[in-house]
Amino acid sequence: MTILITGGAGFIGSHLTEYLLNRGHKIIVLDNFFTGSPDNLKHLKNNPNLKIIKHDIINMPSKEKLDFGKTKIDQIYNLACPASPIHYQHNPIKTVKASVLGLLNMLALAKLNDARILQASTSEVYGDPLEHPQRESYFGNVNCIGPRACYDEGKRCAETICFDYHRQHQVDIKVVRIFNTYGPAMAKNDGRVVSNFIIQALTGNALTIYGAGSQTRSFCYVDDLVEGIVKMMSTRNFIGPVNLGNPNELTIDWLAKKILALTGSRSKIVHQQLPVDDPIQRRPDISLAQMKLNWQPKTTIEAGLKKTIKYFKSQL
Ligand code: NAD
Ligand code: UDP
């Protein structure tokens, strides 16, 4: 198949690109390199089945850009959007545009090519959840005027337009709600908790816990997530939304201590102010993914952190 991956030079996108190339597909990556980098794909750049294009999906890509020996695109994975709070809050208006205008362009392209399109949605659509664990039927608790809204509401609107394109134009959509994912290829300046703590531990700097550290997250290793995304893309008669994540819920304080132990670091822990609207708890209910996709994550937090620590050691 010819598969378009937007955001393919980013953290999850680069793993997905490699996974699909290894299965013999032709891949076109569209990325503006805002938070991703061609370096994430440099080990694949000689693969004749990979075409990397610098492009901002807020604009419709030209036919020439998308030409890869065959005009029809079979599948689109839409991952292009900054995902870390510091990055998506850097230019919030642009974040909304990436989620909404970018997706509108990709949906139009899917319609034109009669292609299947998968939207990378997020657990952030549940906001600061009042229902725990979060099931797909929960409508969420999002502050629509807060600093996280550009991302949360952008992604909520993205789900809306996927479903409207499906109802109005019969576009073949798939929606996955991704929960916190970590692993090699996260950017050093990403600002998310796993990469921050590992880099701080490896460089002897204090680990910065925001707030008391009693807030929870559930961390999924990237290889498990990619498998779930690809399974979702290949299912029939199920469009989602479906939660993809690891239900093993941890406090941020536990994570800091675990990373100190695994790195053997003598870094201190300091507490800083909790960001506005930071969700207190988050854990996916993955029953739907288990039932519909026969999917569940396999990697333990220890094994995943060890691989991620090894990666950052090689980068520093
Ligand atoms: P990332 O920031 O590493 O990757 C995003 C990629 O999109 C980058 O390569 C960036 O350069 C590119 N991009 C951003 N705006 C663009 C635009 N306008 N046009 C073209 N390219 C653009 O983040 P990630 O963690 O790999 O996330 C990938 C997707 O998964 C995002 O849509 C994100 O919202 C979603 N997601 C990720 C997580 C997670 O924990 N990693 C959780 C929930 C949802
Ligand atoms: N966090 C932290 N220290 C950091 C970065 C993040 O304590 O250096 C906290 C953050 O406040 C949040 C949790 O870790 O409660 C996860 O943050 P991240 O940005 O990784 O993901 P998200 O908030 O989007 O789930």
Coordinates of C-alpha atoms and ligand atoms in Angstrom, one line a residue:
M1 CA 0.0 0.0 0.0
T2 CA 0.9 3.6 -0.3
I3 CA 0.6 5.2 3.1
L4 CA 0.7 8.9 4.1
I5 CA 1.9 9.6 7.6
T6 CA 1.6 13.2 8.8
G7 CA 3.9 14.0 11.7
G8 CA 6.0 11.0 10.6
A9 CA 9.2 12.6 11.7
G10 CA 8.0 13.0 15.3
F11 CA 8.3 10.6 18.2
I12 CA 5.4 8.2 17.5
G13 CA 5.4 8.9 13.8
S14 CA 9.0 7.8 13.3
H15 CA 8.3 4.4 15.0
L16 CA 5.2 4.0 12.9
T17 CA 7.1 4.8 9.7
E18 CA 9.7 2.2 10.5
Y19 CA 7.1 -0.4 11.4
L20 CA 5.2 0.1 8.2
L21 CA 8.3 0.2 6.0
N22 CA 9.4 -3.1 7.5
R23 CA 6.2 -4.6 6.3
G24 CA 6.8 -3.5 2.7
H25 CA 4.6 -0.5 2.3
K26 CA 5.5 2.7 0.5
I27 CA 5.5 5.6 3.0
I28 CA 5.1 9.3 2.4
V29 CA 5.9 11.4 5.4
L30 CA 4.6 15.0 5.6
D31 CA 6.1 16.9 8.5
N32 CA 6.9 20.6 9.1
F33 CA 9.7 19.5 11.6
F34 CA 8.3 21.8 14.3
T35 CA 8.8 19.2 17.1
G36 CA 10.0 16.3 14.9
S37 CA 13.2 16.0 12.9
P38 CA 14.5 14.2 9.8
D39 CA 17.1 12.8 12.2
N40 CA 14.4 10.5 13.6
L41 CA 14.3 8.9 10.2
K42 CA 17.9 9.0 9.2
H43 CA 18.4 5.3 9.6
L44 CA 15.7 4.8 7.0
K45 CA 16.5 7.5 4.6
N46 CA 18.1 5.1 2.0
N47 CA 15.0 3.0 1.9
P48 CA 13.5 3.5 -1.6
N49 CA 10.0 3.1 -0.2
L50 CA 10.3 6.2 1.9
K51 CA 9.6 9.8 0.8
I52 CA 10.0 12.6 3.3
I53 CA 8.4 15.9 2.5
K54 CA 8.7 19.1 4.5
H55 CA 5.2 20.4 4.5
D56 CA 2.7 22.1 6.9
I57 CA -0.6 20.3 6.8
I58 CA -2.4 23.5 7.5
N59 CA -2.0 23.9 3.7
M60 CA -3.2 21.3 1.2
P61 CA -0.2 19.4 -0.3
S62 CA 0.2 19.6 -4.0
K63 CA -0.2 16.6 -6.2
E64 CA 3.5 16.7 -7.1
K65 CA 4.5 16.5 -3.4
L66 CA 2.3 13.4 -2.9
D67 CA 3.4 11.7 -6.1
F68 CA 5.3 8.5 -5.3
G69 CA 5.1 6.5 -8.6
K70 CA 1.4 6.0 -8.1
T71 CA -1.1 8.7 -7.5
K72 CA -3.5 6.9 -5.2
I73 CA -3.0 6.9 -1.5
D74 CA -4.5 3.9 0.3
Q75 CA -4.2 5.0 3.9
I76 CA -3.5 8.2 5.9
Y77 CA -2.3 8.3 9.5
N78 CA -2.9 11.8 10.8
L79 CA -0.4 12.4 13.6
A80 CA 0.8 16.0 12.8
C81 CA 0.3 18.1 15.9
P82 CA 2.6 19.1 18.7
A83 CA 1.8 16.8 21.7
S84 CA 3.8 18.2 24.6
P85 CA 2.2 20.9 26.7
I86 CA 5.2 23.3 26.3
H87 CA 5.2 22.8 22.6
Y88 CA 1.4 23.0 22.0
Q89 CA 1.2 26.1 24.2
H90 CA 4.1 27.8 22.4
N91 CA 1.7 29.0 19.6
P92 CA -1.8 27.9 20.7
I93 CA -3.5 29.3 17.6
K94 CA -1.3 27.3 15.4
T95 CA -2.0 24.2 17.5
V96 CA -5.8 24.6 16.8
K97 CA -5.0 25.2 13.1
A98 CA -2.9 22.0 13.0
S99 CA -5.7 19.9 14.6
V100 CA -8.6 21.4 12.7
L101 CA -7.4 22.9 9.4
G102 CA -4.8 20.2 9.0
L103 CA -7.3 17.4 9.6
L104 CA -9.8 19.0 7.2
N105 CA -7.1 18.9 4.5
M106 CA -6.3 15.3 5.2
L107 CA -10.0 14.3 5.3
A108 CA -10.5 16.0 1.9
L109 CA -7.5 14.1 0.6
A110 CA -8.9 10.8 2.0
K111 CA -12.2 11.5 0.2
L112 CA -10.4 12.3 -3.0
N113 CA -8.3 9.1 -2.9
D114 CA -11.0 6.9 -1.4
A115 CA -8.4 6.2 1.4
R116 CA -8.9 5.1 4.9
I117 CA -7.8 7.8 7.5
L118 CA -6.8 7.3 11.1
Q119 CA -6.9 10.3 13.5
A120 CA -4.5 10.4 16.4
S121 CA -6.7 11.7 19.2
T122 CA -5.8 11.8 22.8
S123 CA -6.8 11.1 26.4
E124 CA -6.9 14.9 26.7
V125 CA -10.4 14.8 25.2
Y126 CA -11.4 13.6 28.7
G127 CA -9.7 16.7 30.3
D128 CA -9.5 16.5 34.1
P129 CA -11.7 13.4 34.2
L130 CA -14.4 13.0 36.8
E131 CA -14.9 9.4 35.7
H132 CA -12.2 6.9 36.5
P133 CA -10.8 4.9 34.7
Q134 CA -11.9 6.6 31.5
R135 CA -14.1 4.7 29.1
E136 CA -14.8 5.9 25.5
S137 CA -18.4 6.7 26.5
Y138 CA -17.2 9.4 28.9
F139 CA -17.7 12.9 27.4
G140 CA -15.0 14.5 29.4
N141 CA -14.3 17.5 31.6
V142 CA -12.4 20.1 29.6
N143 CA -11.9 23.8 30.4
C144 CA -12.6 25.3 27.0
I145 CA -10.8 28.6 27.8
G146 CA -7.7 27.4 29.7
P147 CA -4.1 27.1 28.4
R148 CA -4.6 23.4 27.5
A149 CA -7.7 24.1 25.5
C150 CA -5.9 24.7 22.2
Y151 CA -4.9 21.1 22.3
D152 CA -7.8 19.4 24.1
E153 CA -10.5 21.3 22.2
G154 CA -8.6 21.1 19.0
K155 CA -8.5 17.3 19.3
R156 CA -12.2 17.2 20.3
C157 CA -13.2 19.2 17.3
A158 CA -10.9 16.9 15.2
E159 CA -13.0 13.9 16.4
T160 CA -16.1 15.8 15.5
I161 CA -15.1 16.5 11.9
C162 CA -13.9 12.9 11.4
F163 CA -17.4 11.7 12.4
D164 CA -19.1 14.3 10.3
Y165 CA -17.0 13.4 7.2
H166 CA -18.0 9.8 7.9
R167 CA -21.7 10.6 8.1
Q168 CA -21.8 13.3 5.4
H169 CA -19.3 11.9 2.9
Q170 CA -18.9 8.2 4.0
V171 CA -15.1 8.7 4.5
D172 CA -13.6 5.6 6.0
I173 CA -12.4 6.9 9.4
K174 CA -10.7 5.5 12.5
V175 CA -10.2 7.4 15.7
V176 CA -7.8 6.3 18.4
R177 CA -7.5 8.1 21.8
I178 CA -3.8 7.7 22.8
F179 CA -2.8 7.9 26.4
N180 CA 0.6 9.0 27.6
T181 CA 3.2 7.2 25.5
Y182 CA 7.0 7.2 25.9
G183 CA 10.1 5.6 24.5
P184 CA 13.2 6.2 22.3
A185 CA 13.0 9.2 19.8
M186 CA 11.2 11.5 22.2
A187 CA 12.9 14.9 21.7
K188 CA 15.4 16.0 24.4
N189 CA 13.5 19.3 24.7
D190 CA 10.1 17.6 24.7
G191 CA 9.2 18.7 28.2
R192 CA 7.1 15.7 29.0
V193 CA 7.6 14.0 32.2
V194 CA 9.4 10.8 31.2
S195 CA 12.0 12.5 29.0
N196 CA 12.5 15.3 31.6
F197 CA 13.1 13.0 34.5
I198 CA 15.4 10.7 32.6
I199 CA 17.5 13.6 31.2
Q200 CA 17.6 15.2 34.7
A201 CA 18.7 12.0 36.3
L202 CA 21.4 11.3 33.7
T203 CA 22.8 14.8 33.9
G204 CA 22.8 15.1 37.7
N205 CA 20.1 17.8 37.7
A206 CA 17.2 17.8 40.1
L207 CA 14.1 16.0 39.0
T208 CA 11.3 18.6 38.7
I209 CA 8.0 17.3 40.1
Y210 CA 5.2 19.7 39.4
G211 CA 2.9 19.9 42.4
A212 CA 2.9 17.2 45.1
G213 CA 3.5 14.4 42.6
S214 CA 0.3 12.6 43.7
Q215 CA -1.3 13.1 40.3
T216 CA -1.4 10.0 38.2
R217 CA -0.7 8.9 34.6
S218 CA -0.6 5.6 32.8
F219 CA 2.4 5.2 30.6
C220 CA 2.4 3.0 27.4
Y221 CA 5.6 2.0 25.7
V222 CA 5.7 3.2 22.1
D223 CA 6.1 -0.3 20.4
D224 CA 2.9 -1.4 22.1
L225 CA 1.1 1.7 21.0
V226 CA 2.2 1.4 17.3
E227 CA 0.9 -2.2 17.3
G228 CA -2.4 -0.9 18.6
I229 CA -2.6 1.9 16.0
V230 CA -1.9 -0.4 13.1
K231 CA -4.4 -3.0 14.3
M232 CA -7.0 -0.3 14.5
M233 CA -6.2 0.8 10.9
S234 CA -6.8 -2.8 9.7
T235 CA -10.0 -3.6 11.5
R236 CA -13.3 -3.8 9.7
N237 CA -16.7 -2.5 10.9
F238 CA -15.2 -0.5 13.8
I239 CA -14.4 3.2 13.6
G240 CA -13.8 4.0 17.2
P241 CA -13.1 6.0 19.1
V242 CA -11.0 3.5 21.0
N243 CA -8.6 4.1 23.9
L244 CA -5.0 2.9 23.4
G245 CA -2.8 3.0 26.5
N246 CA -1.4 1.0 29.3
P247 CA -3.8 0.8 32.3
N248 CA -0.9 0.5 34.8
E249 CA -1.6 3.8 36.7
L250 CA 1.3 5.4 38.5
T251 CA 1.9 8.6 40.6
I252 CA 4.4 11.1 39.2
D253 CA 6.3 10.8 42.5
W254 CA 6.6 7.0 42.0
L255 CA 7.9 7.6 38.5
A256 CA 10.6 10.0 39.7
K257 CA 11.8 7.5 42.3
K258 CA 11.8 4.6 39.8
I259 CA 13.9 6.6 37.3
L260 CA 16.4 7.5 40.0
A261 CA 16.7 3.9 40.9
L262 CA 17.0 2.6 37.3
T263 CA 19.6 5.2 36.4
G264 CA 21.5 4.9 39.7
S265 CA 21.4 8.7 39.8
R266 CA 22.0 10.8 42.9
S267 CA 19.9 13.7 41.6
K268 CA 17.6 15.4 44.1
I269 CA 13.9 15.9 43.7
V270 CA 12.5 19.4 43.7
H271 CA 8.8 20.5 43.6
Q272 CA 7.6 23.2 41.2
Q273 CA 4.3 24.7 40.7
L274 CA 1.6 22.5 39.1
P275 CA 0.6 23.8 35.7
V276 CA -3.0 25.2 35.3
D277 CA -5.6 22.5 34.5
D278 CA -3.1 19.7 35.0
P279 CA -5.3 16.5 35.2
I280 CA -5.3 14.9 38.6
Q281 CA -5.7 11.3 37.4
R282 CA -5.7 9.4 34.2
R283 CA -6.1 5.7 33.4
P284 CA -7.6 4.1 30.3
D285 CA -10.2 1.5 30.3
I286 CA -9.0 -0.7 27.4
S287 CA -11.8 -3.3 27.4
L288 CA -13.0 -2.0 24.0
A289 CA -9.5 -2.3 22.5
Q290 CA -9.1 -5.8 24.0
M291 CA -12.5 -6.9 22.6
K292 CA -12.4 -5.2 19.1
L293 CA -8.7 -5.3 18.4
N294 CA -7.5 -8.2 20.5
W295 CA -4.8 -5.7 21.7
Q296 CA -3.2 -4.9 25.0
P297 CA 0.2 -3.6 25.9
K298 CA 2.9 -6.1 26.7
T299 CA 5.8 -4.0 27.9
T300 CA 6.2 -3.4 31.6
I301 CA 7.1 0.1 32.9
E302 CA 10.6 -1.2 34.0
A303 CA 11.4 -2.7 30.6
G304 CA 10.2 0.3 28.8
L305 CA 12.0 2.8 31.0
K306 CA 15.2 0.8 30.7
K307 CA 15.1 1.0 26.8
T308 CA 14.3 4.7 27.0
I309 CA 17.1 5.4 29.5
K310 CA 19.5 3.5 27.1
Y311 CA 18.3 5.7 24.2
F312 CA 18.8 9.0 26.1
K313 CA 22.3 7.8 27.3
S314 CA 23.3 7.4 23.7
Q315 CA 21.9 10.9 22.9
L316 CA 23.6 12.9 25.7
Ligands
NAD1 P1 5.7 14.8 18.4 O1 5.6 16.3 18.7 O2 6.9 14.1 18.6 O3 5.2 14.6 16.9 C1 4.3 15.5 16.2 C2 4.9 15.6 14.8 O4 4.0 16.4 14.0 C3 6.3 16.3 14.7 O5 7.1 15.6 13.8 C4 5.9 17.7 14.2 O6 7.0 18.3 13.6 C5 4.8 17.4 13.3 N1 3.9 18.6 13.1 C6 3.3 19.4 14.1 N2 2.6 20.3 13.5 C7 2.6 20.1 12.2 C8 2.0 20.7 11.0 N3 1.2 21.7 11.2 N4 2.2 20.1 9.8 C9 3.0 19.1 9.6 N5 3.6 18.5 10.7 C10 3.4 19.0 11.9 O7 4.5 14.2 19.2 P2 4.1 12.6 19.4 O8 4.2 12.3 20.8 O9 4.8 11.8 18.4 O10 2.5 12.7 19.0 C11 2.1 12.3 17.7 C12 0.5 12.4 17.7 O11 0.0 11.5 18.7 C13 0.0 13.8 17.9 O12 -1.1 14.0 17.1 C14 -0.4 13.7 19.4 O13 -1.4 14.6 19.6 C15 -0.9 12.3 19.5 N6 -0.8 11.8 20.9 C16 0.5 11.6 21.5 C17 0.5 11.2 22.8 C18 1.8 10.9 23.5 O14 1.8 10.5 24.7 N7 2.9 10.8 22.8 C19 -0.7 11.1 23.6 C20 -1.9 11.4 23.0 C21 -1.9 11.7 21.6
UDP2 N1 5.4 16.7 35.1 C1 6.2 16.9 36.2 N2 7.5 17.2 35.9 C2 8.0 17.5 34.6 C3 7.0 17.3 33.5 C4 5.7 17.0 33.8 O1 5.9 16.6 37.3 O2 9.1 17.8 34.5 C5 4.0 16.3 35.4 C6 2.9 17.1 34.8 O3 2.5 18.2 35.6 C7 1.8 16.1 34.7 C8 2.5 14.8 34.4 O4 3.8 15.0 34.9 O5 1.0 16.0 35.9 C9 2.5 14.3 33.0 O6 3.0 15.4 32.2 P1 3.3 15.4 30.7 O7 3.6 16.7 30.2 O8 4.3 14.3 30.4 O9 1.9 14.8 30.0 P2 0.4 15.3 30.2 O10 0.2 16.3 31.3 O11 0.0 15.9 28.8 O12 -0.3 14.0 30.5

